[in-house]
PDB file of C-alpha atoms in Angstrom:
ATOM      1  CA  UNK A 746      12.767 -53.735 -19.618  1.00  0.00           C
ATOM      2  CA  UNK A 747      11.884 -57.060 -17.988  1.00  0.00           C
ATOM      3  CA  UNK A 748       9.595 -56.744 -14.967  1.00  0.00           C
ATOM      4  CA  UNK A 749       9.361 -58.453 -11.600  1.00  0.00           C
ATOM      5  CA  UNK A 750       6.344 -57.613  -9.445  1.00  0.00           C
ATOM      6  CA  UNK A 751       6.643 -57.522  -5.660  1.00  0.00           C
ATOM      7  CA  UNK A 752       3.464 -58.711  -3.933  1.00  0.00           C
ATOM      8  CA  UNK A 753       3.466 -58.080  -0.185  1.00  0.00           C
ATOM      9  CA  UNK A 754       1.044 -60.084   1.953  1.00  0.00           C
ATOM     10  CA  UNK A 755       0.325 -58.463   5.321  1.00  0.00           C
ATOM     11  CA  UNK A 756      -1.147 -61.117   7.599  1.00  0.00           C
ATOM     12  CA  UNK A 757      -1.060 -59.743  11.150  1.00  0.00           C
ATOM     13  CA  UNK A 758      -1.354 -56.620  13.286  1.00  0.00           C
ATOM     14  CA  UNK A 759       2.337 -56.800  14.143  1.00  0.00           C
ATOM     15  CA  UNK A 760       3.259 -57.175  10.488  1.00  0.00           C
ATOM     16  CA  UNK A 761       1.172 -54.100   9.700  1.00  0.00           C
ATOM     17  CA  UNK A 762       2.642 -51.954  12.478  1.00  0.00           C
ATOM     18  CA  UNK A 763       6.279 -53.021  12.240  1.00  0.00           C
ATOM     19  CA  UNK A 764       6.913 -54.818   8.965  1.00  0.00           C
ATOM     20  CA  UNK A 765       5.084 -52.512   6.567  1.00  0.00           C
ATOM     21  CA  UNK A 766       6.991 -49.305   7.471  1.00  0.00           C
ATOM     22  CA  UNK A 767      10.322 -51.125   7.250  1.00  0.00           C
ATOM     23  CA  UNK A 768       9.434 -52.565   3.854  1.00  0.00           C
ATOM     24  CA  UNK A 769       8.419 -49.137   2.566  1.00  0.00           C
ATOM     25  CA  UNK A 770      11.827 -47.785   3.576  1.00  0.00           C
ATOM     26  CA  UNK A 771      13.651 -50.668   1.889  1.00  0.00           C
ATOM     27  CA  UNK A 772      11.622 -50.288  -1.300  1.00  0.00           C
ATOM     28  CA  UNK A 773      12.410 -46.583  -1.427  1.00  0.00           C
ATOM     29  CA  UNK A 774      16.127 -47.309  -1.008  1.00  0.00           C
ATOM     30  CA  UNK A 775      16.019 -49.665  -3.980  1.00  0.00           C
ATOM     31  CA  UNK A 776      13.626 -47.490  -6.018  1.00  0.00           C
ATOM     32  CA  UNK A 777      11.196 -50.404  -6.216  1.00  0.00           C
ATOM     33  CA  UNK A 778       7.445 -50.478  -6.651  1.00  0.00           C
ATOM     34  CA  UNK A 779       5.231 -53.011  -4.889  1.00  0.00           C
ATOM     35  CA  UNK A 780       1.676 -54.068  -4.116  1.00  0.00           C
ATOM     36  CA  UNK A 781       0.638 -54.247  -0.451  1.00  0.00           C
ATOM     37  CA  UNK A 782      -2.281 -56.579   0.279  1.00  0.00           C
ATOM     38  CA  UNK A 783      -3.810 -55.993   3.707  1.00  0.00           C
ATOM     39  CA  UNK A 784      -5.672 -58.144   6.217  1.00  0.00           C
ATOM     40  CA  UNK A 785      -8.419 -55.711   7.188  1.00  0.00           C
ATOM     41  CA  UNK A 786     -10.300 -57.340  10.063  1.00  0.00           C
ATOM     42  CA  UNK A 787      -9.405 -59.196  13.274  1.00  0.00           C
ATOM     43  CA  UNK A 788      -5.994 -60.771  13.852  1.00  0.00           C
ATOM     44  CA  UNK A 789      -6.780 -64.311  15.014  1.00  0.00           C
ATOM     45  CA  UNK A 790      -3.331 -65.764  14.355  1.00  0.00           C
ATOM     46  CA  UNK A 791      -3.431 -67.885  17.521  1.00  0.00           C
ATOM     47  CA  UNK A 792      -6.221 -70.007  16.063  1.00  0.00           C
ATOM     48  CA  UNK A 793      -3.731 -71.454  13.588  1.00  0.00           C
ATOM     49  CA  UNK A 794      -2.723 -73.879  16.350  1.00  0.00           C
ATOM     50  CA  UNK A 795      -5.120 -76.417  14.822  1.00  0.00           C
ATOM     51  CA  UNK A 796      -2.765 -76.687  11.843  1.00  0.00           C
ATOM     52  CA  UNK A 797      -0.441 -78.807  13.972  1.00  0.00           C
ATOM     53  CA  UNK A 798      -2.499 -81.759  12.733  1.00  0.00           C
ATOM     54  CA  UNK A 799      -1.999 -80.872   9.063  1.00  0.00           C
ATOM     55  CA  UNK A 800       0.492 -83.093   7.173  1.00  0.00           C
ATOM     56  CA  UNK A 801       3.798 -81.301   6.699  1.00  0.00           C
ATOM     57  CA  UNK A 802       3.067 -78.478   9.126  1.00  0.00           C
ATOM     58  CA  UNK A 803       5.442 -79.613  11.867  1.00  0.00           C
ATOM     59  CA  UNK A 804       8.313 -80.082   9.422  1.00  0.00           C
ATOM     60  CA  UNK A 805       7.813 -76.525   8.155  1.00  0.00           C
ATOM     61  CA  UNK A 806       7.695 -75.138  11.694  1.00  0.00           C
ATOM     62  CA  UNK A 807      10.928 -76.944  12.512  1.00  0.00           C
ATOM     63  CA  UNK A 808      12.618 -75.135   9.594  1.00  0.00           C
ATOM     64  CA  UNK A 809      11.224 -71.642  10.200  1.00  0.00           C
ATOM     65  CA  UNK A 810      10.678 -70.511  13.792  1.00  0.00           C
ATOM     66  CA  UNK A 811       7.083 -69.339  14.092  1.00  0.00           C
ATOM     67  CA  UNK A 812       7.690 -67.636  17.446  1.00  0.00           C
ATOM     68  CA  UNK A 813      10.772 -65.856  16.098  1.00  0.00           C
ATOM     69  CA  UNK A 814       8.957 -64.459  13.076  1.00  0.00           C
ATOM     70  CA  UNK A 815       5.536 -63.703  14.535  1.00  0.00           C
ATOM     71  CA  UNK A 816       6.174 -63.084  18.236  1.00  0.00           C
ATOM     72  CA  UNK A 817       4.509 -64.804  21.197  1.00  0.00           C
ATOM     73  CA  UNK A 818       1.820 -62.146  21.665  1.00  0.00           C
ATOM     74  CA  UNK A 819       0.634 -62.489  18.061  1.00  0.00           C
ATOM     75  CA  UNK A 820       0.398 -66.265  18.542  1.00  0.00           C
ATOM     76  CA  UNK A 821      -2.089 -65.705  21.389  1.00  0.00           C
ATOM     77  CA  UNK A 822      -4.504 -63.483  19.434  1.00  0.00           C
ATOM     78  CA  UNK A 823      -7.861 -65.164  18.984  1.00  0.00           C
ATOM     79  CA  UNK A 824      -7.259 -67.663  21.800  1.00  0.00           C
ATOM     80  CA  UNK A 825      -5.944 -66.294  25.106  1.00  0.00           C
ATOM     81  CA  UNK A 826      -6.011 -62.689  23.875  1.00  0.00           C
ATOM     82  CA  UNK A 827      -8.754 -60.953  21.850  1.00  0.00           C
ATOM     83  CA  UNK A 828      -7.888 -60.396  18.205  1.00  0.00           C
ATOM     84  CA  UNK A 829      -7.159 -56.725  17.442  1.00  0.00           C
ATOM     85  CA  UNK A 830      -9.049 -55.184  14.516  1.00  0.00           C
ATOM     86  CA  UNK A 831      -6.188 -54.367  12.138  1.00  0.00           C
ATOM     87  CA  UNK A 832      -8.015 -52.114   9.701  1.00  0.00           C
ATOM     88  CA  UNK A 833      -9.680 -50.066  12.413  1.00  0.00           C
ATOM     89  CA  UNK A 834      -6.474 -49.597  14.419  1.00  0.00           C
ATOM     90  CA  UNK A 835      -4.129 -48.938  11.499  1.00  0.00           C
ATOM     91  CA  UNK A 836      -6.247 -47.039   8.952  1.00  0.00           C
ATOM     92  CA  UNK A 837      -3.876 -44.060   8.940  1.00  0.00           C
ATOM     93  CA  UNK A 838      -0.833 -46.267   8.343  1.00  0.00           C
ATOM     94  CA  UNK A 839      -2.605 -48.083   5.498  1.00  0.00           C
ATOM     95  CA  UNK A 840      -3.536 -44.826   3.807  1.00  0.00           C
ATOM     96  CA  UNK A 841       0.080 -43.756   4.175  1.00  0.00           C
ATOM     97  CA  UNK A 842       1.175 -46.731   2.080  1.00  0.00           C
ATOM     98  CA  UNK A 843      -1.104 -45.671  -0.755  1.00  0.00           C
ATOM     99  CA  UNK A 844      -0.126 -42.022  -0.402  1.00  0.00           C
ATOM    100  CA  UNK A 845       3.535 -43.043  -0.697  1.00  0.00           C
ATOM    101  CA  UNK A 846       2.787 -44.315  -4.206  1.00  0.00           C
ATOM    102  CA  UNK A 847       2.401 -48.045  -3.614  1.00  0.00           C
ATOM    103  CA  UNK A 848      -0.516 -50.090  -4.905  1.00  0.00           C
ATOM    104  CA  UNK A 849      -2.845 -51.358  -2.171  1.00  0.00           C
ATOM    105  CA  UNK A 850      -5.398 -54.147  -2.252  1.00  0.00           C
ATOM    106  CA  UNK A 851      -7.287 -56.758  -0.260  1.00  0.00           C
ATOM    107  CA  UNK A 852      -5.658 -59.803   1.289  1.00  0.00           C
ATOM    108  CA  UNK A 853      -8.630 -60.850   3.428  1.00  0.00           C
ATOM    109  CA  UNK A 854     -10.904 -59.947   6.320  1.00  0.00           C
ATOM    110  CA  UNK A 855      -9.828 -62.631   8.842  1.00  0.00           C
ATOM    111  CA  UNK A 856      -6.642 -64.338   7.641  1.00  0.00           C
ATOM    112  CA  UNK A 857      -6.906 -67.527   9.678  1.00  0.00           C
ATOM    113  CA  UNK A 858     -10.621 -67.975   8.987  1.00  0.00           C
ATOM    114  CA  UNK A 859     -10.150 -67.543   5.231  1.00  0.00           C
ATOM    115  CA  UNK A 860      -7.034 -69.673   4.928  1.00  0.00           C
ATOM    116  CA  UNK A 861      -8.442 -72.568   6.931  1.00  0.00           C
ATOM    117  CA  UNK A 862     -11.995 -72.703   5.585  1.00  0.00           C
ATOM    118  CA  UNK A 863     -12.623 -70.989   2.236  1.00  0.00           C
ATOM    119  CA  UNK A 864     -11.704 -73.969   0.054  1.00  0.00           C
ATOM    120  CA  UNK A 865     -14.656 -75.916   1.449  1.00  0.00           C
ATOM    121  CA  UNK A 866     -17.182 -73.115   1.880  1.00  0.00           C
ATOM    122  CA  UNK A 867     -20.156 -72.124  -0.268  1.00  0.00           C
ATOM    123  CA  UNK A 868     -20.819 -68.893  -2.148  1.00  0.00           C
ATOM    124  CA  UNK A 869     -22.797 -67.258   0.683  1.00  0.00           C
ATOM    125  CA  UNK A 870     -19.986 -67.683   3.236  1.00  0.00           C
ATOM    126  CA  UNK A 871     -17.356 -66.605   0.728  1.00  0.00           C
ATOM    127  CA  UNK A 872     -19.194 -63.495  -0.410  1.00  0.00           C
ATOM    128  CA  UNK A 873     -19.892 -62.454   3.189  1.00  0.00           C
ATOM    129  CA  UNK A 874     -16.184 -62.585   4.087  1.00  0.00           C
ATOM    130  CA  UNK A 875     -15.169 -60.713   0.942  1.00  0.00           C
ATOM    131  CA  UNK A 876     -17.908 -58.123   1.425  1.00  0.00           C
ATOM    132  CA  UNK A 877     -16.593 -57.301   4.906  1.00  0.00           C
ATOM    133  CA  UNK A 878     -13.089 -56.805   3.532  1.00  0.00           C
ATOM    134  CA  UNK A 879     -14.310 -54.737   0.566  1.00  0.00           C
ATOM    135  CA  UNK A 880     -16.442 -52.517   2.817  1.00  0.00           C
ATOM    136  CA  UNK A 881     -13.560 -51.912   5.222  1.00  0.00           C
ATOM    137  CA  UNK A 882     -11.205 -51.132   2.315  1.00  0.00           C
ATOM    138  CA  UNK A 883     -13.665 -48.524   1.059  1.00  0.00           C
ATOM    139  CA  UNK A 884     -13.979 -47.016   4.553  1.00  0.00           C
ATOM    140  CA  UNK A 885     -10.197 -46.683   4.861  1.00  0.00           C
ATOM    141  CA  UNK A 886      -9.248 -45.556   1.367  1.00  0.00           C
ATOM    142  CA  UNK A 887     -12.410 -43.859   0.127  1.00  0.00           C
ATOM    143  CA  UNK A 888     -12.436 -46.001  -3.016  1.00  0.00           C
ATOM    144  CA  UNK A 889     -13.011 -49.600  -4.058  1.00  0.00           C
ATOM    145  CA  UNK A 890     -10.195 -52.135  -4.139  1.00  0.00           C
ATOM    146  CA  UNK A 891      -8.960 -53.002  -7.614  1.00  0.00           C
ATOM    147  CA  UNK A 892      -7.003 -56.133  -6.716  1.00  0.00           C
ATOM    148  CA  UNK A 893      -7.116 -59.145  -4.395  1.00  0.00           C
ATOM    149  CA  UNK A 894      -4.537 -61.683  -3.264  1.00  0.00           C
ATOM    150  CA  UNK A 895      -5.995 -64.634  -1.364  1.00  0.00           C
ATOM    151  CA  UNK A 896      -4.681 -65.414   2.115  1.00  0.00           C
ATOM    152  CA  UNK A 897      -2.559 -68.553   2.042  1.00  0.00           C
ATOM    153  CA  UNK A 898      -3.294 -68.937  -1.687  1.00  0.00           C
ATOM    154  CA  UNK A 899      -6.708 -70.352  -0.708  1.00  0.00           C
ATOM    155  CA  UNK A 900      -9.607 -69.661  -3.065  1.00  0.00           C
ATOM    156  CA  UNK A 901     -12.800 -71.110  -4.517  1.00  0.00           C
ATOM    157  CA  UNK A 902     -14.827 -70.446  -7.657  1.00  0.00           C
ATOM    158  CA  UNK A 903     -17.326 -68.250  -5.803  1.00  0.00           C
ATOM    159  CA  UNK A 904     -14.512 -65.944  -4.707  1.00  0.00           C
ATOM    160  CA  UNK A 905     -13.131 -65.733  -8.230  1.00  0.00           C
ATOM    161  CA  UNK A 906     -16.562 -64.790  -9.578  1.00  0.00           C
ATOM    162  CA  UNK A 907     -17.238 -62.221  -6.842  1.00  0.00           C
ATOM    163  CA  UNK A 908     -13.984 -60.387  -7.587  1.00  0.00           C
ATOM    164  CA  UNK A 909     -15.467 -59.363 -10.917  1.00  0.00           C
ATOM    165  CA  UNK A 910     -18.676 -58.168  -9.255  1.00  0.00           C
ATOM    166  CA  UNK A 911     -16.584 -56.052  -6.889  1.00  0.00           C
ATOM    167  CA  UNK A 912     -15.004 -54.300  -9.868  1.00  0.00           C
ATOM    168  CA  UNK A 913     -11.481 -55.638  -9.542  1.00  0.00           C
ATOM    169  CA  UNK A 914      -9.130 -55.419 -12.529  1.00  0.00           C
ATOM    170  CA  UNK A 915      -7.051 -58.507 -11.784  1.00  0.00           C
ATOM    171  CA  UNK A 916      -6.106 -60.754  -8.848  1.00  0.00           C
ATOM    172  CA  UNK A 917      -3.147 -62.782  -7.618  1.00  0.00           C
ATOM    173  CA  UNK A 918      -4.668 -65.689  -5.731  1.00  0.00           C
ATOM    174  CA  UNK A 919      -2.523 -68.690  -6.580  1.00  0.00           C
ATOM    175  CA  UNK A 920       0.738 -70.115  -7.811  1.00  0.00           C
ATOM    176  CA  UNK A 921       1.711 -70.650 -11.430  1.00  0.00           C
ATOM    177  CA  UNK A 922       4.004 -69.705 -14.282  1.00  0.00           C
ATOM    178  CA  UNK A 923       2.309 -66.876 -16.203  1.00  0.00           C
ATOM    179  CA  UNK A 924      -0.769 -64.584 -16.271  1.00  0.00           C
ATOM    180  CA  UNK A 925      -4.006 -66.249 -17.392  1.00  0.00           C
ATOM    181  CA  UNK A 926      -7.779 -65.952 -17.504  1.00  0.00           C
ATOM    182  CA  UNK A 927      -9.441 -68.528 -15.212  1.00  0.00           C
ATOM    183  CA  UNK A 928     -12.184 -70.782 -16.544  1.00  0.00           C
ATOM    184  CA  UNK A 929     -14.961 -72.583 -14.690  1.00  0.00           C
ATOM    185  CA  UNK A 930     -15.630 -76.318 -14.979  1.00  0.00           C
ATOM    186  CA  UNK A 931     -17.706 -75.707 -18.126  1.00  0.00           C
ATOM    187  CA  UNK A 932     -14.884 -73.805 -19.819  1.00  0.00           C
ATOM    188  CA  UNK A 933     -16.423 -70.352 -19.387  1.00  0.00           C
ATOM    189  CA  UNK A 934     -14.412 -67.302 -18.228  1.00  0.00           C
ATOM    190  CA  UNK A 935     -14.468 -67.037 -14.439  1.00  0.00           C
ATOM    191  CA  UNK A 936     -13.657 -63.773 -12.687  1.00  0.00           C
ATOM    192  CA  UNK A 937     -10.790 -61.461 -13.545  1.00  0.00           C
ATOM    193  CA  UNK A 938      -7.330 -62.244 -14.973  1.00  0.00           C
ATOM    194  CA  UNK A 939      -4.874 -63.840 -12.562  1.00  0.00           C
ATOM    195  CA  UNK A 940      -1.209 -62.945 -12.002  1.00  0.00           C
ATOM    196  CA  UNK A 941      -0.014 -66.021 -10.093  1.00  0.00           C
ATOM    197  CA  UNK A 942       3.046 -66.028  -7.871  1.00  0.00           C
ATOM    198  CA  UNK A 943       5.788 -67.534 -10.042  1.00  0.00           C
ATOM    199  CA  UNK A 944       8.636 -67.884  -7.531  1.00  0.00           C
ATOM    200  CA  UNK A 945       8.983 -69.798  -4.247  1.00  0.00           C
ATOM    201  CA  UNK A 946       8.847 -67.865  -0.984  1.00  0.00           C
ATOM    202  CA  UNK A 947      11.705 -67.592   1.489  1.00  0.00           C
ATOM    203  CA  UNK A 948       9.938 -69.674   4.142  1.00  0.00           C
ATOM    204  CA  UNK A 949       9.426 -72.473   1.600  1.00  0.00           C
ATOM    205  CA  UNK A 950      13.157 -72.583   0.896  1.00  0.00           C
ATOM    206  CA  UNK A 951      14.961 -71.899   4.177  1.00  0.00           C
ATOM    207  CA  UNK A 952      16.025 -75.112   5.869  1.00  0.00           C
ATOM    208  CA  UNK A 953      15.994 -77.184   2.676  1.00  0.00           C
ATOM    209  CA  UNK A 954      19.105 -78.310   0.779  1.00  0.00           C
ATOM    210  CA  UNK A 955      21.451 -76.225   2.912  1.00  0.00           C
ATOM    211  CA  UNK A 956      19.595 -72.955   2.355  1.00  0.00           C
ATOM    212  CA  UNK A 957      19.562 -70.443   5.211  1.00  0.00           C
ATOM    213  CA  UNK A 958      18.961 -66.735   5.799  1.00  0.00           C
ATOM    214  CA  UNK A 959      22.401 -65.889   4.428  1.00  0.00           C
ATOM    215  CA  UNK A 960      22.320 -67.776   1.117  1.00  0.00           C
ATOM    216  CA  UNK A 961      18.650 -68.271   0.202  1.00  0.00           C
ATOM    217  CA  UNK A 962      18.756 -65.225  -2.075  1.00  0.00           C
ATOM    218  CA  UNK A 963      21.318 -66.969  -4.294  1.00  0.00           C
ATOM    219  CA  UNK A 964      18.854 -69.774  -5.040  1.00  0.00           C
ATOM    220  CA  UNK A 965      16.090 -67.340  -5.996  1.00  0.00           C
ATOM    221  CA  UNK A 966      18.418 -65.278  -8.180  1.00  0.00           C
ATOM    222  CA  UNK A 967      19.331 -68.406 -10.138  1.00  0.00           C
ATOM    223  CA  UNK A 968      15.621 -68.893 -10.871  1.00  0.00           C
ATOM    224  CA  UNK A 969      15.364 -65.400 -12.355  1.00  0.00           C
ATOM    225  CA  UNK A 970      18.548 -65.437 -14.443  1.00  0.00           C
ATOM    226  CA  UNK A 971      16.556 -66.252 -17.574  1.00  0.00           C
ATOM    227  CA  UNK A 972      14.001 -63.703 -18.706  1.00  0.00           C
ATOM    228  CA  UNK A 973      10.370 -64.757 -19.164  1.00  0.00           C
ATOM    229  CA  UNK A 974       8.022 -63.178 -21.693  1.00  0.00           C
ATOM    230  CA  UNK A 975       5.435 -62.222 -19.066  1.00  0.00           C
ATOM    231  CA  UNK A 976       7.618 -61.370 -16.051  1.00  0.00           C
ATOM    232  CA  UNK A 977       7.683 -62.737 -12.513  1.00  0.00           C
ATOM    233  CA  UNK A 978       5.598 -62.284  -9.372  1.00  0.00           C
ATOM    234  CA  UNK A 979       7.381 -62.697  -6.037  1.00  0.00           C
ATOM    235  CA  UNK A 980       5.315 -62.899  -2.854  1.00  0.00           C
ATOM    236  CA  UNK A 981       6.846 -61.699   0.396  1.00  0.00           C
ATOM    237  CA  UNK A 982       5.405 -61.201   3.849  1.00  0.00           C
ATOM    238  CA  UNK A 983       5.507 -58.202   6.160  1.00  0.00           C
ATOM    239  CA  UNK A 984       6.092 -60.622   9.036  1.00  0.00           C
ATOM    240  CA  UNK A 985       9.145 -62.210   7.382  1.00  0.00           C
ATOM    241  CA  UNK A 986      10.932 -59.960   4.882  1.00  0.00           C
ATOM    242  CA  UNK A 987       9.698 -56.934   6.815  1.00  0.00           C
ATOM    243  CA  UNK A 988      11.352 -58.182   9.984  1.00  0.00           C
ATOM    244  CA  UNK A 989      13.979 -60.888  10.524  1.00  0.00           C
ATOM    245  CA  UNK A 990      14.459 -61.674   6.831  1.00  0.00           C
ATOM    246  CA  UNK A 991      14.967 -58.046   5.782  1.00  0.00           C
ATOM    247  CA  UNK A 992      18.655 -58.539   4.948  1.00  0.00           C
ATOM    248  CA  UNK A 993      17.856 -61.484   2.688  1.00  0.00           C
ATOM    249  CA  UNK A 994      15.168 -59.411   0.971  1.00  0.00           C
ATOM    250  CA  UNK A 995      17.511 -56.494   0.367  1.00  0.00           C
ATOM    251  CA  UNK A 996      20.049 -58.874  -1.167  1.00  0.00           C
ATOM    252  CA  UNK A 997      17.280 -60.060  -3.484  1.00  0.00           C
ATOM    253  CA  UNK A 998      16.339 -56.521  -4.480  1.00  0.00           C
ATOM    254  CA  UNK A 999      19.958 -55.677  -5.273  1.00  0.00           C
ATOM    255  CA  UNK A1000      20.402 -58.914  -7.206  1.00  0.00           C
ATOM    256  CA  UNK A1001      17.285 -58.440  -9.302  1.00  0.00           C
ATOM    257  CA  UNK A1002      18.360 -54.908 -10.123  1.00  0.00           C
ATOM    258  CA  UNK A1003      21.738 -56.232 -11.299  1.00  0.00           C
ATOM    259  CA  UNK A1004      19.910 -58.770 -13.457  1.00  0.00           C
ATOM    260  CA  UNK A1005      18.154 -55.899 -15.202  1.00  0.00           C
ATOM    261  CA  UNK A1006      14.692 -56.236 -13.695  1.00  0.00           C
ATOM    262  CA  UNK A1007      12.382 -53.314 -13.133  1.00  0.00           C
ATOM    263  CA  UNK A1008      10.834 -53.945  -9.704  1.00  0.00           C
ATOM    264  CA  UNK A1009       7.174 -52.993  -9.989  1.00  0.00           C
ATOM    265  CA  UNK A1010       3.705 -53.344  -8.528  1.00  0.00           C
ATOM    266  CA  UNK A1011       1.405 -56.104  -9.701  1.00  0.00           C
ATOM    267  CA  UNK A1012      -0.708 -53.443 -11.442  1.00  0.00           C
ATOM    268  CA  UNK A1013       2.308 -52.337 -13.472  1.00  0.00           C
ATOM    269  CA  UNK A1014       2.987 -55.919 -14.507  1.00  0.00           C
ATOM    270  CA  UNK A1015      -0.682 -56.435 -15.362  1.00  0.00           C
ATOM    271  CA  UNK A1016      -0.735 -53.299 -17.520  1.00  0.00           C
ATOM    272  CA  UNK A1017       2.203 -54.654 -19.543  1.00  0.00           C
ATOM    273  CA  UNK A1018       0.318 -57.823 -20.562  1.00  0.00           C
ATOM    274  CA  UNK A1019      -1.432 -58.373 -23.882  1.00  0.00           C
ATOM    275  CA  UNK A1020      -4.887 -59.124 -22.509  1.00  0.00           C
ATOM    276  CA  UNK A1021      -6.261 -60.041 -25.934  1.00  0.00           C
ATOM    277  CA  UNK A1022      -3.739 -62.875 -26.108  1.00  0.00           C
ATOM    278  CA  UNK A1023      -4.014 -63.965 -22.470  1.00  0.00           C
ATOM    279  CA  UNK A1024      -4.061 -67.771 -22.171  1.00  0.00           C
ATOM    280  CA  UNK A1025      -6.842 -69.498 -20.244  1.00  0.00           C
ATOM    281  CA  UNK A1026      -6.696 -72.162 -17.570  1.00  0.00           C
ATOM    282  CA  UNK A1027      -8.273 -73.679 -14.501  1.00  0.00           C
ATOM    283  CA  UNK A1028      -7.528 -72.939 -10.862  1.00  0.00           C
ATOM    284  CA  UNK A1029      -7.078 -76.228  -8.994  1.00  0.00           C
ATOM    285  CA  UNK A1030      -5.949 -77.185  -5.502  1.00  0.00           C
ATOM    286  CA  UNK A1031      -2.639 -78.985  -5.150  1.00  0.00           C
ATOM    287  CA  UNK A1032       0.621 -79.193  -3.230  1.00  0.00           C
ATOM    288  CA  UNK A1033       4.003 -77.530  -3.730  1.00  0.00           C
ATOM    289  CA  UNK A1034       7.370 -78.281  -2.099  1.00  0.00           C
ATOM    290  CA  UNK A1035       8.078 -76.525   1.181  1.00  0.00           C
ATOM    291  CA  UNK A1036       4.477 -75.655   2.091  1.00  0.00           C
ATOM    292  CA  UNK A1037       2.009 -77.756   4.062  1.00  0.00           C
ATOM    293  CA  UNK A1038      -1.471 -78.512   2.785  1.00  0.00           C
ATOM    294  CA  UNK A1039      -2.986 -77.651  -0.572  1.00  0.00           C
ATOM    295  CA  UNK A1040      -3.211 -74.281  -2.289  1.00  0.00           C
ATOM    296  CA  UNK A1041      -4.520 -72.748  -5.500  1.00  0.00           C
ATOM    297  CA  UNK A1042      -2.472 -73.678  -8.560  1.00  0.00           C
ATOM    298  CA  UNK A1043      -2.652 -72.697 -12.219  1.00  0.00           C
ATOM    299  CA  UNK A1044      -3.618 -75.651 -14.406  1.00  0.00           C
TER     300      UNK A1044
END
């Protein structure tokens, strides 16, 4: 059966508390697997205000209401209000996700800090941030994380290499078309295999070409009509699909089921790949439609 992996990025404290439980219920209703990737340290969402100067950011905000999706209180964390420690406050909830049968992994330590700075940071900074997340994951779950999905699809070569040192099986850090083994600039294997996100996200589509909350699922379902040899990875967010875009997400789940997809975790999709025949490629930074700034792309 053809597979479509659901990768759930959990960026904020509110998304953890409110979006994650709702998504678990929806996934159970549709008999779907998924991978939850958690932000494990402080919620400093308010510090994203500096992105107002980034090209394309204001046009994206005008299409998708940031206040509506994230809430005013969340937008003050790290500026007017102290940033709550997500992993410390919600350890029991996070363990409940794993105990319910879903795959769990690392998204980041501090989402805003990673997304805004990692692309230009050195190995020492990168490893320190990842070490904090890996240590907190171990404290919460009693075992090491086996997968990683970079916040905002932001990554560097040091992070890719450190994933292997941390004992991860695979990662999903960027955007692309099929699973691959990353290479460094010299053509040598770098880190663990990557399962890139293959489909656009709802917030990249809504507000473009007449797409809205009520019909955006139709566009995505057209993209998955044709089967691919290696399956799809769809990234959703606890703050979006787990809240105000839940109805759109459930329409997607029903549509993918009708198309004959088995909705699985990223680990399940990874286990179905022929690793001996996995193609290689570089991870580069570039732009995609509907999202401001640059992000990690398969090349």
